[in-house]
């Protein structure tokens, strides 16, 4: 008497050494905002297409840019003040009629100005980072979904858009723990055709849902069509 045991596990179906899995992009990304601001540009026309150094989302950075300019001017002024007060301190040190108290006060002026300079430089770095984070450009990923529109207001953590890396494909299958060593020495057939694909990654901890299996990843080059069901066989 024969017994046929079929495991329906998520998107994978296992029969002996045969598996079925959905072919997905190698990486998927959810791009969230690091800053708050009003959306002044949302490139909805690129949704469903590959980017080419494309501007996807831009937030209003006018106030940040004005603040940056004024803060840079303030830094120049503080640098001049440090130079003047430092010279005054050096001259004062050579004047015997000046008390130690007066000399220490002059030295404190220089130290306070240097502290102010350090704070200004930190503010400039933060403003530059904020301005940079308000203009999101994608080099060549596929833009799967844009989640915000022009005039929306976003805060840190708001999902802006989703992108996918189509440079390779990825298959995830769940192999019974007892069979892991066996598949390492076998050839991999994709849709009944022998391939030169090798196992890319084996997770050595049982999956939280498939508690008696390890997740195995296979990476495929030159994928023409994603999101299709693929037959994977080890033999």
Coordinates of N, CA and C in Angstrom, one line a residue:
X1 N 0.9 -1.2 0.0 CA 0.0 0.0 0.0 C 0.9 1.2 0.0
X2 N 0.5 2.2 -0.9 CA 1.3 3.4 -1.0 C 0.6 4.5 -0.3
X3 N 1.5 5.4 0.3 CA 0.9 6.6 1.0 C 1.6 7.8 0.3
X4 N 0.7 8.7 -0.1 CA 1.2 10.0 -0.7 C 1.0 11.1 0.3
X5 N 2.0 11.7 0.7 CA 1.9 12.7 1.8 C 2.3 14.1 1.1
X6 N 1.4 15.0 1.2 CA 1.6 16.3 0.5 C 1.5 17.3 1.6
X7 N 2.5 18.1 1.7 CA 2.5 19.2 2.7 C 2.2 20.5 2.0
X8 N 1.1 21.2 2.4 CA 0.8 22.5 1.9 C 1.3 23.5 2.9
X9 N 2.5 24.1 2.6 CA 3.2 25.0 3.5 C 3.3 26.3 2.8
X10 N 2.6 27.3 3.3 CA 2.7 28.7 2.7 C 2.5 28.5 1.2
X11 N 3.6 29.1 0.4 CA 3.5 29.0 -1.0 C 4.3 27.8 -1.6
X12 N 4.8 27.0 -0.7 CA 5.6 25.8 -1.1 C 4.9 24.5 -0.9
X13 N 5.0 23.7 -1.9 CA 4.4 22.3 -1.8 C 5.6 21.3 -1.9
X14 N 5.6 20.4 -1.0 CA 6.7 19.5 -0.9 C 6.3 18.1 -1.2
X15 N 7.0 17.4 -2.2 CA 6.7 16.0 -2.4 C 8.1 15.4 -2.7
X16 N 8.5 14.5 -1.7 CA 9.9 14.0 -1.8 C 10.9 15.1 -1.9
X17 N 11.6 15.2 -3.0 CA 12.6 16.2 -3.2 C 12.1 17.3 -4.2
X18 N 10.8 17.4 -4.4 CA 10.3 18.4 -5.3 C 9.6 19.5 -4.5
X19 N 9.9 20.7 -4.9 CA 9.3 21.9 -4.2 C 8.8 22.8 -5.2
X20 N 7.8 23.6 -4.8 CA 7.3 24.7 -5.6 C 7.4 26.0 -4.8
X21 N 7.9 27.0 -5.5 CA 8.0 28.3 -4.8 C 7.8 29.5 -5.8
X22 N 7.4 30.6 -5.2 CA 7.2 31.8 -6.0 C 8.5 32.5 -6.3
X23 N 8.8 32.9 -7.5 CA 10.0 33.5 -7.9 C 9.9 35.0 -7.6
X24 N 10.7 35.5 -6.6 CA 10.6 36.9 -6.2 C 11.9 37.6 -6.5
X25 N 11.9 39.0 -6.5 CA 13.1 39.7 -6.6 C 14.0 39.4 -5.5
X26 N 15.3 39.6 -5.7 CA 16.3 39.2 -4.7 C 16.2 40.1 -3.5
X27 N 15.8 41.3 -3.6 CA 15.6 42.2 -2.4 C 14.4 43.1 -2.6
X28 N 13.7 43.3 -1.6 CA 12.5 44.3 -1.6 C 12.8 45.3 -0.5
X29 N 12.5 46.6 -0.8 CA 12.8 47.7 0.2 C 11.5 48.5 0.4
X30 N 11.3 48.9 1.7 CA 10.3 49.8 2.1 C 11.0 51.1 2.6
X31 N 10.9 52.1 1.8 CA 11.6 53.4 2.1 C 10.7 54.3 2.9
X32 N 11.2 54.6 4.1 CA 10.5 55.4 5.1 C 11.2 56.7 5.3
X33 N 10.4 57.7 5.7 CA 11.0 59.0 5.9 C 11.8 59.1 7.1
X34 N 12.9 59.8 7.1 CA 13.7 60.0 8.3 C 13.4 61.4 8.9
X35 N 12.7 62.2 8.2 CA 12.4 63.6 8.7 C 10.9 63.9 8.5
X36 N 10.5 65.0 9.0 CA 9.2 65.6 8.8 C 9.2 66.6 7.7
X37 N 8.1 66.7 7.0 CA 8.0 67.7 5.9 C 6.9 67.5 5.0
X38 N 6.6 68.6 4.2 CA 5.5 68.5 3.2 C 6.1 68.0 1.9
X39 N 5.3 67.1 1.3 CA 5.7 66.5 0.0 C 5.5 67.6 -1.1
X40 N 6.6 67.9 -1.8 CA 6.4 68.9 -2.9 C 6.5 68.2 -4.2
X41 N 7.0 67.0 -4.2 CA 7.1 66.2 -5.5 C 6.9 64.7 -5.2
X42 N 6.0 64.1 -6.0 CA 5.8 62.6 -5.9 C 5.8 62.1 -7.3
X43 N 6.7 61.3 -7.7 CA 6.9 60.9 -9.1 C 6.0 59.6 -9.3
X44 N 4.7 59.9 -9.4 CA 3.8 58.8 -9.6 C 3.9 58.2 -11.0
X45 N 4.5 58.9 -11.9 CA 4.6 58.4 -13.3 C 5.6 57.2 -13.4
X46 N 6.5 57.1 -12.4 CA 7.5 56.0 -12.5 C 7.0 54.8 -11.7
X47 N 5.9 54.8 -11.1 CA 5.3 53.7 -10.4 C 5.1 52.5 -11.4
X48 N 5.7 51.3 -11.1 CA 5.6 50.2 -12.0 C 6.7 50.2 -13.1
X49 N 7.7 51.0 -12.9 CA 8.8 51.1 -13.8 C 10.2 51.1 -13.1
X50 N 11.2 50.8 -13.9 CA 12.6 50.9 -13.3 C 13.1 52.3 -13.2
X51 N 13.7 52.6 -12.1 CA 14.3 54.0 -12.0 C 15.6 54.0 -12.8
X52 N 16.0 55.3 -13.1 CA 17.3 55.5 -13.8 C 17.9 56.8 -13.2
X53 N 18.4 56.7 -12.0 CA 18.8 57.9 -11.2 C 17.7 58.9 -11.1
X54 N 16.5 58.4 -10.8 CA 15.3 59.1 -10.8 C 14.9 59.7 -9.5
X55 N 14.4 60.9 -9.5 CA 13.9 61.5 -8.3 C 12.5 60.9 -8.0
X56 N 12.3 60.3 -6.8 CA 11.1 59.6 -6.5 C 10.2 60.5 -5.6
X57 N 10.7 61.0 -4.5 CA 10.0 61.8 -3.6 C 10.9 63.0 -3.2
X58 N 10.3 64.2 -3.1 CA 11.0 65.3 -2.5 C 10.1 66.1 -1.5
X59 N 10.7 66.3 -0.4 CA 10.1 67.1 0.7 C 10.6 68.5 0.7
X60 N 9.7 69.4 1.2 CA 10.1 70.9 1.2 C 11.3 71.1 2.1
X61 N 12.4 71.7 1.6 CA 13.6 71.9 2.4 C 13.9 73.4 2.5
X62 N 13.0 74.3 2.1 CA 13.3 75.7 2.0 C 13.8 76.3 3.3
X63 N 13.1 76.0 4.4 CA 13.5 76.5 5.7 C 14.8 76.0 6.1
X64 N 15.1 74.7 5.9 CA 16.4 74.1 6.2 C 17.5 74.8 5.4
X65 N 17.3 75.1 4.1 CA 18.3 75.7 3.3 C 18.6 77.1 3.8
X66 N 17.6 77.9 4.1 CA 17.8 79.2 4.7 C 18.5 79.1 6.0
X67 N 18.1 78.2 6.9 CA 18.8 78.0 8.2 C 20.2 77.7 8.0
X68 N 20.5 76.8 7.0 CA 21.9 76.4 6.7 C 22.7 77.5 6.3
X69 N 22.2 78.4 5.4 CA 23.0 79.5 4.9 C 23.3 80.5 6.1
X70 N 22.3 80.8 6.9 CA 22.5 81.7 8.0 C 23.5 81.1 9.1
X71 N 23.4 79.8 9.3 CA 24.3 79.1 10.3 C 25.7 79.1 9.8
X72 N 25.9 78.9 8.5 CA 27.2 79.0 7.9 C 27.8 80.4 8.0
X73 N 27.0 81.4 7.9 CA 27.4 82.8 8.1 C 27.8 83.0 9.5
X74 N 27.0 82.5 10.4 CA 27.3 82.6 11.8 C 28.7 81.9 12.2
X75 N 28.9 80.8 11.5 CA 30.2 80.1 11.8 C 31.4 81.0 11.4
X76 N 31.2 81.6 10.2 CA 32.3 82.5 9.8 C 32.6 83.6 10.8
X77 N 31.5 84.2 11.3 CA 31.6 85.3 12.3 C 32.3 84.8 13.6
X78 N 31.9 83.6 14.0 CA 32.5 83.0 15.3 C 34.0 82.7 15.0
X79 N 34.3 82.2 13.9 CA 35.7 82.0 13.6 C 36.6 83.3 13.7
X80 N 36.0 84.4 13.2 CA 36.7 85.7 13.3 C 36.8 86.1 14.7
X81 N 35.8 85.9 15.5 CA 35.8 86.3 16.9 C 36.8 85.5 17.7
X82 N 36.9 84.2 17.3 CA 37.9 83.3 18.0 C 39.3 83.8 17.7
X83 N 39.5 84.2 16.4 CA 40.9 84.7 16.0 C 41.2 86.0 16.8
X84 N 40.3 86.9 16.9 CA 40.5 88.1 17.6 C 40.8 87.9 19.1
X85 N 39.9 87.1 19.7 CA 40.0 86.9 21.2 C 41.2 86.1 21.5
X86 N 41.6 85.2 20.6 CA 42.9 84.4 20.9 C 44.1 85.3 20.8
X87 N 44.1 86.3 19.9 CA 45.2 87.2 19.8 C 45.2 88.1 21.1
X88 N 44.0 88.5 21.5 CA 44.0 89.3 22.7 C 44.5 88.6 23.9
X89 N 44.2 87.3 24.0 CA 44.7 86.5 25.1 C 46.2 86.3 25.1
X90 N 46.7 86.1 23.9 CA 48.2 86.0 23.8 C 48.9 87.3 24.2
X91 N 48.3 88.4 23.8 CA 48.9 89.7 24.2 C 48.8 89.9 25.7
X92 N 47.6 89.6 26.2 CA 47.4 89.8 27.6 C 48.4 88.9 28.5
X93 N 48.7 87.7 28.0 CA 49.6 86.9 28.8 C 51.0 87.5 29.0
X94 N 51.4 88.4 28.0 CA 52.7 89.1 28.1 C 52.7 90.4 28.9
X95 N 51.5 90.8 29.3 CA 51.4 92.0 30.0 C 51.4 91.7 31.5
X96 N 52.5 92.1 32.2 CA 52.7 91.8 33.6 C 51.7 92.5 34.5
X97 N 51.1 93.6 34.0 CA 50.2 94.4 34.9 C 48.8 93.7 34.9
X98 N 48.5 92.8 34.0 CA 47.2 92.1 34.0 C 47.2 91.0 35.1
X99 N 46.2 90.9 35.8 CA 46.1 89.9 36.9 C 45.8 88.5 36.3
X100 N 46.0 87.5 37.0 CA 45.7 86.1 36.6 C 44.2 86.0 36.3
X101 N 43.4 86.7 37.2 CA 41.9 86.7 37.0 C 41.5 87.2 35.6
X102 N 42.1 88.3 35.2 CA 41.8 88.9 33.9 C 42.2 88.0 32.8
X103 N 43.4 87.4 33.0 CA 43.9 86.5 31.9 C 43.0 85.2 31.8
X104 N 42.6 84.7 32.9 CA 41.7 83.6 32.9 C 40.3 83.9 32.3
X105 N 39.8 85.1 32.6 CA 38.6 85.5 31.9 C 38.7 85.6 30.4
X106 N 39.8 86.1 30.0 CA 40.0 86.2 28.5 C 40.2 84.8 27.9
X107 N 40.8 83.9 28.6 CA 40.9 82.5 28.1 C 39.6 81.8 28.0
X108 N 38.7 82.1 29.0 CA 37.4 81.6 29.0 C 36.5 82.1 27.8
X109 N 36.8 83.3 27.4 CA 36.1 83.8 26.2 C 36.4 83.0 25.0
X110 N 37.7 82.7 24.9 CA 38.1 81.8 23.7 C 37.5 80.5 23.8
X111 N 37.5 79.9 25.0 CA 37.0 78.5 25.2 C 35.5 78.5 24.9
X112 N 34.7 79.5 25.4 CA 33.3 79.6 25.1 C 33.0 79.7 23.6
X113 N 33.8 80.5 22.9 CA 33.6 80.7 21.5 C 33.9 79.4 20.8
X114 N 34.9 78.6 21.2 CA 35.2 77.4 20.6 C 34.1 76.4 20.8
X115 N 33.5 76.4 22.0 CA 32.3 75.6 22.3 C 31.2 75.9 21.4
X116 N 30.9 77.2 21.2 CA 29.9 77.7 20.3 C 30.1 77.2 18.9
X117 N 31.4 77.3 18.4 CA 31.8 76.8 17.1 C 31.5 75.3 16.9
X118 N 31.8 74.5 17.9 CA 31.5 73.1 17.8 C 30.0 72.8 17.7
X119 N 29.2 73.6 18.5 CA 27.7 73.4 18.4 C 27.2 73.8 17.0
X120 N 27.8 74.9 16.5 CA 27.3 75.3 15.1 C 27.7 74.3 14.1
X121 N 28.8 73.7 14.2 CA 29.2 72.7 13.2 C 28.3 71.5 13.3
X122 N 27.9 71.1 14.5 CA 26.9 70.0 14.6 C 25.6 70.4 14.0
X123 N 25.2 71.6 14.2 CA 23.9 72.0 13.6 C 24.0 72.0 12.0
X124 N 25.1 72.5 11.5 CA 25.3 72.5 10.0 C 25.2 71.0 9.5
X125 N 25.9 70.1 10.2 CA 25.9 68.7 9.8 C 24.4 68.2 9.8
X126 N 23.7 68.5 10.8 CA 22.3 68.0 10.9 C 21.4 68.6 9.8
X127 N 21.6 69.9 9.5 CA 20.8 70.5 8.5 C 21.1 69.9 7.1
X128 N 22.4 69.7 6.8 CA 22.8 69.1 5.6 C 22.2 67.7 5.4
X129 N 22.2 66.9 6.6 CA 21.6 65.6 6.5 C 20.1 65.6 6.3
X130 N 19.5 66.6 7.0 CA 18.0 66.8 6.8 C 17.7 67.1 5.3
X131 N 18.4 68.0 4.7 CA 18.2 68.4 3.3 C 18.4 67.2 2.4
X132 N 19.4 66.5 2.7 CA 19.7 65.3 1.9 C 18.6 64.2 2.0
X133 N 18.1 64.1 3.2 CA 17.0 63.1 3.4 C 15.6 63.5 2.8
X134 N 15.6 64.7 2.4 CA 14.3 65.2 1.8 C 14.2 65.1 0.3
X135 N 15.3 64.5 -0.3 CA 15.3 64.3 -1.7 C 15.7 62.9 -2.0
X136 N 14.8 62.0 -2.3 CA 15.0 60.6 -2.5 C 15.2 60.2 -3.9
X137 N 16.3 59.7 -4.3 CA 16.6 59.3 -5.6 C 16.9 57.8 -5.7
X138 N 16.4 57.1 -6.7 CA 16.7 55.7 -6.9 C 17.6 55.5 -8.1
X139 N 18.6 54.7 -8.0 CA 19.5 54.5 -9.1 C 18.9 53.6 -10.2
X140 N 18.5 52.4 -9.8 CA 18.0 51.5 -10.9 C 17.0 50.5 -10.4
X141 N 16.5 50.6 -9.2 CA 15.5 49.7 -8.7 C 14.2 49.9 -9.3
X142 N 13.4 48.8 -9.3 CA 12.0 48.9 -9.8 C 11.1 49.5 -8.7
X143 N 10.3 50.5 -9.1 CA 9.5 51.2 -8.2 C 8.1 50.5 -8.1
X144 N 7.9 49.8 -7.1 CA 6.7 49.0 -7.0 C 5.5 49.7 -6.6
X145 N 5.6 50.7 -5.6 CA 4.5 51.4 -5.1 C 4.9 52.7 -4.5
X146 N 4.2 53.8 -4.8 CA 4.4 55.1 -4.2 C 3.3 55.4 -3.2
X147 N 3.6 55.7 -2.0 CA 2.6 55.7 -0.9 C 2.1 57.1 -0.5
X148 N 2.8 58.2 -1.1 CA 2.4 59.5 -0.7 C 2.2 60.4 -2.0
X149 N 1.4 61.4 -1.8 CA 1.1 62.3 -2.9 C 1.6 63.7 -2.6
X150 N 1.7 64.5 -3.6 CA 2.0 65.9 -3.4 C 1.1 66.6 -2.4
X151 N 1.7 67.4 -1.6 CA 1.0 68.2 -0.5 C 0.7 67.3 0.7
X152 N 1.0 66.0 0.7 CA 0.9 65.2 1.9 C 2.0 65.7 2.9
X153 N 1.7 65.6 4.2 CA 2.7 65.9 5.2 C 3.1 64.6 5.9
X154 N 4.5 64.4 5.9 CA 5.0 63.1 6.5 C 5.8 63.4 7.7
X155 N 5.9 62.4 8.5 CA 6.7 62.4 9.7 C 7.7 61.2 9.7
X156 N 8.7 61.3 10.6 CA 9.7 60.1 10.6 C 9.0 58.8 10.8
X157 N 9.3 57.9 9.9 CA 8.7 56.5 9.9 C 7.5 56.4 8.9
X158 N 7.1 57.5 8.3 CA 6.1 57.3 7.2 C 6.6 56.6 6.0
X159 N 5.8 55.6 5.6 CA 6.2 54.8 4.4 C 6.1 55.7 3.1
X160 N 7.2 55.9 2.4 CA 7.1 56.8 1.2 C 6.9 56.0 -0.1
X161 N 7.7 54.9 -0.2 CA 7.5 54.1 -1.4 C 8.2 52.7 -1.2
X162 N 7.9 51.8 -2.1 CA 8.5 50.5 -2.1 C 9.2 50.2 -3.4
X163 N 10.4 49.6 -3.2 CA 11.2 49.3 -4.4 C 11.7 47.9 -4.4
X164 N 12.0 47.4 -5.6 CA 12.5 46.0 -5.6 C 13.7 45.9 -6.5
X165 N 14.7 45.1 -6.1 CA 15.9 44.9 -6.9 C 15.7 43.7 -7.8
X166 N 15.6 44.0 -9.1 CA 15.3 42.9 -10.1 C 16.6 42.4 -10.7
X167 N 17.8 42.6 -10.2 CA 19.0 42.2 -10.7 C 19.1 40.6 -10.7
X168 N 18.4 40.0 -9.7 CA 18.4 38.6 -9.6 C 17.0 38.2 -9.1
X169 N 16.8 36.9 -9.2 CA 15.6 36.3 -8.6 C 15.9 35.5 -7.4
X170 N 14.9 35.3 -6.5 CA 15.1 34.5 -5.3 C 14.0 33.5 -5.1
X171 N 14.3 32.2 -4.8 CA 13.4 31.2 -4.5 C 13.6 30.8 -3.0
X172 N 12.5 30.8 -2.3 CA 12.6 30.3 -0.9 C 11.8 29.0 -0.7
X173 N 12.5 28.0 -0.3 CA 11.8 26.7 -0.1 C 12.1 26.3 1.4
X174 N 11.3 25.4 1.9 CA 11.4 24.9 3.2 C 11.7 23.4 3.2
X175 N 12.9 23.0 3.5 CA 13.4 21.6 3.4 C 13.4 21.0 4.8
X176 N 12.8 19.8 4.9 CA 12.8 19.1 6.2 C 14.3 19.0 6.7
X177 N 14.4 19.2 8.0 CA 15.8 19.2 8.6 C 16.6 18.0 8.3
X178 N 15.9 16.8 8.3 CA 16.6 15.5 8.0 C 17.1 15.4 6.6
X179 N 16.6 16.3 5.7 CA 17.0 16.2 4.2 C 18.0 17.2 3.8
X180 N 18.4 18.1 4.7 CA 19.3 19.2 4.4 C 20.6 18.7 3.8
X181 N 21.2 17.7 4.5 CA 22.5 17.2 4.0 C 22.4 16.5 2.7
X182 N 21.2 15.9 2.4 CA 21.0 15.2 1.1 C 21.0 16.2 0.0
X183 N 20.4 17.3 0.1 CA 20.2 18.2 -1.0 C 21.5 18.9 -1.4
X184 N 22.5 18.9 -0.5 CA 23.7 19.6 -0.7 C 24.6 19.0 -1.8
X185 N 24.4 17.7 -2.0 CA 25.2 17.0 -3.0 C 24.4 16.7 -4.3
X186 N 23.2 17.2 -4.4 CA 22.4 16.9 -5.6 C 22.3 18.1 -6.6
X187 N 22.0 17.7 -7.8 CA 21.8 18.8 -8.8 C 20.5 19.4 -8.7
X188 N 20.4 20.6 -9.1 CA 19.1 21.4 -9.0 C 18.4 21.5 -10.3
X189 N 17.2 21.1 -10.4 CA 16.4 21.2 -11.7 C 15.4 22.3 -11.5
X190 N 15.3 23.2 -12.4 CA 14.3 24.3 -12.4 C 13.3 24.0 -13.5
X191 N 12.1 23.8 -13.2 CA 11.0 23.5 -14.2 C 11.4 22.4 -15.1
X192 N 12.0 21.3 -14.4 CA 12.4 20.1 -15.1 C 13.6 20.2 -15.9
X193 N 14.3 21.3 -15.8 CA 15.6 21.4 -16.6 C 16.7 21.6 -15.6
X194 N 17.8 20.8 -15.9 CA 19.0 20.8 -15.1 C 19.6 22.2 -15.1
X195 N 20.0 22.8 -14.0 CA 20.6 24.1 -14.0 C 22.0 24.1 -13.3
X196 N 22.7 25.2 -13.4 CA 24.0 25.3 -12.7 C 23.8 26.1 -11.4
X197 N 22.6 26.2 -10.9 CA 22.3 26.9 -9.7 C 22.8 26.1 -8.5
X198 N 23.3 26.8 -7.5 CA 23.7 26.1 -6.3 C 22.9 26.8 -5.1
X199 N 22.8 26.1 -4.0 CA 22.1 26.6 -2.9 C 22.9 27.9 -2.4
X200 N 22.2 29.0 -2.3 CA 22.8 30.2 -1.9 C 22.9 30.4 -0.4
X201 N 21.9 29.9 0.3 CA 21.9 30.1 1.8 C 21.0 29.1 2.4
X202 N 21.4 28.5 3.5 CA 20.6 27.6 4.3 C 20.6 28.2 5.8
X203 N 19.4 28.4 6.2 CA 19.2 29.0 7.6 C 19.2 27.8 8.6
X204 N 20.2 27.9 9.5 CA 20.4 26.8 10.4 C 19.6 26.8 11.7
X205 N 18.5 27.6 11.6 CA 17.5 27.6 12.7 C 16.1 27.3 12.0
X206 N 15.4 26.5 12.7 CA 14.1 26.1 12.1 C 13.2 27.4 11.9
X207 N 12.4 27.4 10.9 CA 11.5 28.5 10.6 C 10.4 28.5 11.7
X208 N 10.0 29.8 12.0 CA 9.0 29.9 13.1 C 7.7 29.3 12.7
X209 N 7.3 29.2 11.4 CA 6.1 28.6 11.0 C 6.3 27.1 10.6
X210 N 7.4 26.9 9.9 CA 7.7 25.5 9.4 C 8.7 24.9 10.4
X211 N 8.2 24.5 11.6 CA 9.1 24.2 12.7 C 10.0 23.0 12.5
X212 N 9.7 22.2 11.5 CA 10.5 21.0 11.3 C 11.4 21.1 10.0
X213 N 11.5 22.4 9.5 CA 12.2 22.6 8.3 C 13.2 23.8 8.4
X214 N 14.2 23.8 7.6 CA 15.1 24.9 7.4 C 14.7 25.7 6.1
X215 N 14.8 27.0 6.2 CA 14.6 27.8 5.0 C 15.8 27.7 4.1
X216 N 15.6 27.5 2.8 CA 16.7 27.4 1.8 C 16.5 28.5 0.8
X217 N 17.5 29.2 0.4 CA 17.4 30.2 -0.7 C 18.2 29.8 -1.9
X218 N 17.6 30.0 -3.0 CA 18.2 29.8 -4.3 C 18.2 31.1 -5.1
X219 N 19.3 31.5 -5.6 CA 19.4 32.8 -6.4 C 19.5 32.5 -7.9
X220 N 18.7 33.2 -8.7 CA 18.7 32.9 -10.1 C 19.1 34.2 -10.9
X221 N 19.9 34.0 -11.9 CA 20.3 35.2 -12.7 C 19.4 35.3 -14.0
X222 N 19.5 36.4 -14.6 CA 18.8 36.7 -15.9 C 17.3 36.3 -15.8
X223 N 16.6 36.7 -14.8 CA 15.2 36.4 -14.7 C 14.4 37.3 -15.6
X224 N 13.5 36.7 -16.4 CA 12.7 37.4 -17.3 C 11.3 37.7 -16.8
X225 N 10.8 36.9 -15.9 CA 9.5 37.0 -15.4 C 9.4 36.7 -13.9
X226 N 9.0 37.6 -13.1 CA 8.9 37.4 -11.6 C 7.5 37.0 -11.3
X227 N 7.3 36.6 -10.0 CA 6.0 36.3 -9.4 C 5.3 35.1 -10.0
X228 N 6.1 34.2 -10.6 CA 5.5 33.0 -11.1 C 5.9 31.8 -10.3
X229 N 5.1 30.7 -10.4 CA 5.4 29.5 -9.6 C 6.5 28.7 -10.3
X230 N 7.5 28.3 -9.6 CA 8.6 27.6 -10.2 C 8.8 26.2 -9.5
X231 N 9.0 25.2 -10.3 CA 9.3 23.9 -9.8 C 10.7 23.7 -9.5
X232 N 11.1 23.3 -8.3 CA 12.5 23.0 -7.9 C 12.6 21.6 -7.5
X233 N 13.6 20.9 -8.1 CA 13.8 19.5 -7.8 C 15.3 19.2 -7.5
X234 N 15.5 18.4 -6.5 CA 16.9 18.0 -6.2 C 17.0 16.5 -6.6
X235 N 18.0 16.2 -7.5 CA 18.2 14.8 -7.9 C 19.5 14.6 -8.5

